[in-house]
């Protein structure tokens, strides 16, 4: 099994754009569609979306044939010209699904690890000392699902993917992205905590949402 797959669900991008249109002109937490909005780094802004809003519930329901677990919804905004996300593992989710909102297909890309064995990436590890407890931006503990990993780029380890359509990926394996384009890179990222990636992929193939 690969670490990532293109996934085709009817009207997924258009529904994502409906939600973005509710957020794009008012990204503050005073907006009823915004649960949290903060700078995750110097080049990266994250918006946690209120999943109870009608458009969000409609989007989440699109995945109920795959898993009964309801996903969380975020927007990731990578700065124009200088956004880089080094190879890393997400400690707080098992599955990510990235949906392009505004992506320069020539100057912005996502990449995913080729291998499902983490030891293949170990020689690129950039951080060896870290807290054993994962926390959010306020220091509150969160459920740790995956081991800590932050690495350096090695082209032999990763597949570069043009984010032309939604991609579901194993967030417990190294992945990252970059943007050198003139505009902000905007993606919607969906997350599942309890559903296993292998189960999600198998059911999606059965439903022909993933076709290899």
Short mmCIF file of N, CA, C and O in Angstrom, two decimals, residues 106-160:
data_model
loop_
_atom_site.label_atom_id
_atom_site.label_comp_id
_atom_site.label_asym_id
_atom_site.label_seq_id
_atom_site.Cartn_x
_atom_site.Cartn_y
_atom_site.Cartn_z
N UNK A 106 2.72 25.01 -10.98
CA UNK A 106 4.10 25.04 -11.48
C UNK A 106 5.09 25.34 -10.36
O UNK A 106 6.23 24.87 -10.39
N UNK A 107 4.67 26.13 -9.38
CA UNK A 107 5.60 26.64 -8.37
C UNK A 107 5.24 26.21 -6.95
O UNK A 107 5.84 26.71 -5.99
N UNK A 108 4.31 25.31 -6.82
CA UNK A 108 3.91 24.82 -5.50
C UNK A 108 3.61 23.34 -5.60
O UNK A 108 2.92 22.91 -6.52
N UNK A 109 4.13 22.56 -4.65
CA UNK A 109 3.91 21.12 -4.69
C UNK A 109 3.80 20.56 -3.28
O UNK A 109 4.18 21.19 -2.29
N UNK A 110 3.29 19.36 -3.23
CA UNK A 110 3.24 18.56 -2.01
C UNK A 110 4.09 17.32 -2.26
O UNK A 110 4.25 16.89 -3.40
N UNK A 111 4.66 16.75 -1.21
CA UNK A 111 5.40 15.50 -1.41
C UNK A 111 5.08 14.53 -0.28
O UNK A 111 4.77 14.91 0.85
N UNK A 112 5.15 13.23 -0.62
CA UNK A 112 4.82 12.16 0.30
C UNK A 112 5.90 11.09 0.25
O UNK A 112 6.47 10.80 -0.81
N UNK A 113 6.17 10.49 1.40
CA UNK A 113 7.18 9.45 1.47
C UNK A 113 6.83 8.23 0.63
O UNK A 113 5.66 7.83 0.56
N UNK A 114 7.85 7.64 0.04
CA UNK A 114 7.65 6.46 -0.80
C UNK A 114 7.56 5.17 0.01
O UNK A 114 7.07 4.15 -0.49
N UNK A 115 8.06 5.19 1.23
CA UNK A 115 8.18 3.97 2.01
C UNK A 115 7.26 3.99 3.23
O UNK A 115 7.02 5.04 3.82
N UNK A 116 6.79 2.82 3.62
CA UNK A 116 5.92 2.70 4.80
C UNK A 116 6.71 2.28 6.03
O UNK A 116 6.13 2.14 7.11
N UNK A 117 8.01 2.10 5.89
CA UNK A 117 8.89 1.76 7.00
C UNK A 117 9.63 3.02 7.42
O UNK A 117 10.46 3.56 6.67
N UNK A 118 9.35 3.53 8.62
CA UNK A 118 9.94 4.79 9.07
C UNK A 118 11.46 4.73 9.16
O UNK A 118 12.13 5.76 9.03
N UNK A 119 12.01 3.54 9.35
CA UNK A 119 13.48 3.43 9.45
C UNK A 119 14.18 3.87 8.15
O UNK A 119 15.34 4.26 8.17
N UNK A 120 13.45 3.84 7.03
CA UNK A 120 14.03 4.27 5.75
C UNK A 120 14.37 5.76 5.76
O UNK A 120 15.20 6.22 4.97
N UNK A 121 13.72 6.52 6.64
CA UNK A 121 13.91 7.97 6.69
C UNK A 121 14.82 8.40 7.84
O UNK A 121 15.15 9.58 7.96
N UNK A 122 15.22 7.45 8.68
CA UNK A 122 15.89 7.78 9.93
C UNK A 122 17.18 8.57 9.72
O UNK A 122 17.50 9.47 10.51
N UNK A 123 17.91 8.28 8.65
CA UNK A 123 19.19 8.99 8.44
C UNK A 123 19.00 10.46 8.10
O UNK A 123 19.96 11.23 8.13
N UNK A 124 17.77 10.88 7.79
CA UNK A 124 17.50 12.29 7.48
C UNK A 124 16.92 13.05 8.67
O UNK A 124 16.62 14.23 8.55
N UNK A 125 16.76 12.39 9.80
CA UNK A 125 16.13 13.02 10.97
C UNK A 125 16.91 14.26 11.37
O UNK A 125 18.13 14.24 11.54
N UNK A 126 16.17 15.38 11.54
CA UNK A 126 16.80 16.65 11.88
C UNK A 126 16.74 16.97 13.36
O UNK A 126 17.55 17.72 13.88
N UNK A 127 15.77 16.40 14.07
CA UNK A 127 15.61 16.66 15.50
C UNK A 127 15.60 15.33 16.23
O UNK A 127 14.80 14.46 15.94
N UNK A 128 16.47 15.20 17.20
CA UNK A 128 16.54 13.96 17.95
C UNK A 128 16.07 14.10 19.40
O UNK A 128 15.82 13.13 20.06
N UNK A 129 15.99 15.34 19.87
CA UNK A 129 15.49 15.58 21.22
C UNK A 129 14.15 16.31 21.13
O UNK A 129 14.04 17.31 20.44
N UNK A 130 13.15 15.80 21.81
CA UNK A 130 11.84 16.42 21.76
C UNK A 130 11.04 15.99 22.99
O UNK A 130 11.36 14.99 23.64
N UNK A 131 10.01 16.75 23.29
CA UNK A 131 9.13 16.40 24.39
C UNK A 131 8.34 15.15 24.02
O UNK A 131 7.89 15.00 22.89
N UNK A 132 8.14 14.27 24.99
CA UNK A 132 7.37 13.05 24.72
C UNK A 132 5.88 13.34 24.63
O UNK A 132 5.11 12.51 24.16
N UNK A 133 5.47 14.53 25.08
CA UNK A 133 4.06 14.90 25.08
C UNK A 133 3.77 15.89 23.96
O UNK A 133 4.41 16.93 23.87
N UNK A 134 2.81 15.57 23.11
CA UNK A 134 2.39 16.50 22.07
C UNK A 134 1.40 17.49 22.67
O UNK A 134 0.55 17.13 23.48
N UNK A 135 1.52 18.76 22.28
CA UNK A 135 0.63 19.80 22.80
C UNK A 135 0.15 20.68 21.67
O UNK A 135 0.74 20.73 20.59
N UNK A 136 -0.96 21.40 21.92
CA UNK A 136 -1.43 22.37 20.95
C UNK A 136 -0.70 23.69 21.17
O UNK A 136 0.24 23.78 21.96
N UNK A 137 -1.14 24.75 20.47
CA UNK A 137 -0.44 26.04 20.52
C UNK A 137 -0.50 26.67 21.91
O UNK A 137 0.32 27.51 22.25
N UNK A 138 -1.49 26.29 22.73
CA UNK A 138 -1.61 26.83 24.08
C UNK A 138 -0.92 25.96 25.12
O UNK A 138 -0.96 26.24 26.31
N UNK A 139 -0.29 24.88 24.66
CA UNK A 139 0.39 24.00 25.60
C UNK A 139 -0.48 22.92 26.19
O UNK A 139 -0.06 22.17 27.08
N UNK A 140 -1.71 22.79 25.70
CA UNK A 140 -2.60 21.75 26.20
C UNK A 140 -2.26 20.41 25.55
O UNK A 140 -1.99 20.35 24.34
N UNK A 141 -2.23 19.33 26.33
CA UNK A 141 -1.87 18.03 25.75
C UNK A 141 -2.89 17.56 24.73
O UNK A 141 -4.09 17.79 24.88
N UNK A 142 -2.41 16.92 23.68
CA UNK A 142 -3.28 16.31 22.69
C UNK A 142 -2.89 14.83 22.56
O UNK A 142 -1.80 14.42 22.94
N UNK A 143 -3.82 14.07 22.04
CA UNK A 143 -3.58 12.64 21.87
C UNK A 143 -2.47 12.41 20.86
O UNK A 143 -2.50 12.93 19.74
N UNK A 144 -1.44 11.66 21.26
CA UNK A 144 -0.31 11.38 20.38
C UNK A 144 -0.55 10.05 19.68
O UNK A 144 -0.63 9.01 20.33
N UNK A 145 -0.67 10.11 18.36
CA UNK A 145 -0.99 8.91 17.58
C UNK A 145 0.22 8.35 16.85
O UNK A 145 0.27 7.16 16.55
N UNK A 146 1.17 9.22 16.53
CA UNK A 146 2.31 8.83 15.70
C UNK A 146 3.60 9.31 16.36
O UNK A 146 3.61 10.27 17.12
N UNK A 147 4.73 8.67 16.04
CA UNK A 147 6.01 9.10 16.60
C UNK A 147 6.42 10.47 16.06
O UNK A 147 6.00 10.88 14.98
N UNK A 148 7.24 11.17 16.83
CA UNK A 148 7.77 12.45 16.38
C UNK A 148 8.79 12.23 15.27
O UNK A 148 9.63 11.33 15.36
N UNK A 149 8.69 13.03 14.21
CA UNK A 149 9.72 13.01 13.16
C UNK A 149 9.73 14.35 12.45
O UNK A 149 8.69 14.86 12.04
N UNK A 150 10.92 14.91 12.31
CA UNK A 150 11.17 16.06 11.46
C UNK A 150 12.47 15.77 10.73
O UNK A 150 13.48 15.45 11.36
N UNK A 151 12.44 15.86 9.40
CA UNK A 151 13.61 15.46 8.64
C UNK A 151 14.07 16.49 7.64
O UNK A 151 13.50 17.58 7.53
N UNK A 152 15.12 16.15 6.93
CA UNK A 152 15.64 16.98 5.84
C UNK A 152 15.24 16.33 4.51
O UNK A 152 14.97 15.13 4.44
N UNK A 153 15.20 17.14 3.48
CA UNK A 153 14.76 16.70 2.16
C UNK A 153 15.76 15.74 1.54
O UNK A 153 16.96 15.98 1.51
N UNK A 154 15.27 14.63 1.02
CA UNK A 154 16.06 13.67 0.27
C UNK A 154 15.20 13.22 -0.91
O UNK A 154 14.19 12.53 -0.71
N UNK A 155 15.55 13.60 -2.14
CA UNK A 155 14.67 13.30 -3.29
C UNK A 155 14.47 11.81 -3.53
O UNK A 155 13.50 11.43 -4.20
N UNK A 156 15.35 10.96 -3.01
CA UNK A 156 15.19 9.52 -3.20
C UNK A 156 14.09 8.93 -2.32
O UNK A 156 13.68 7.78 -2.53
N UNK A 157 13.63 9.71 -1.35
CA UNK A 157 12.65 9.19 -0.39
C UNK A 157 11.22 9.62 -0.66
O UNK A 157 10.28 9.07 -0.08
N UNK A 158 11.04 10.61 -1.56
CA UNK A 158 9.72 11.24 -1.67
C UNK A 158 9.24 11.32 -3.12
O UNK A 158 10.03 11.47 -4.05
N UNK A 159 7.92 11.24 -3.27
CA UNK A 159 7.26 11.51 -4.54
C UNK A 159 6.68 12.92 -4.48
O UNK A 159 5.93 13.24 -3.55
N UNK A 160 7.03 13.76 -5.45
CA UNK A 160 6.45 15.10 -5.54
C UNK A 160 5.13 15.00 -6.29
O UNK A 160 5.05 14.39 -7.36
#
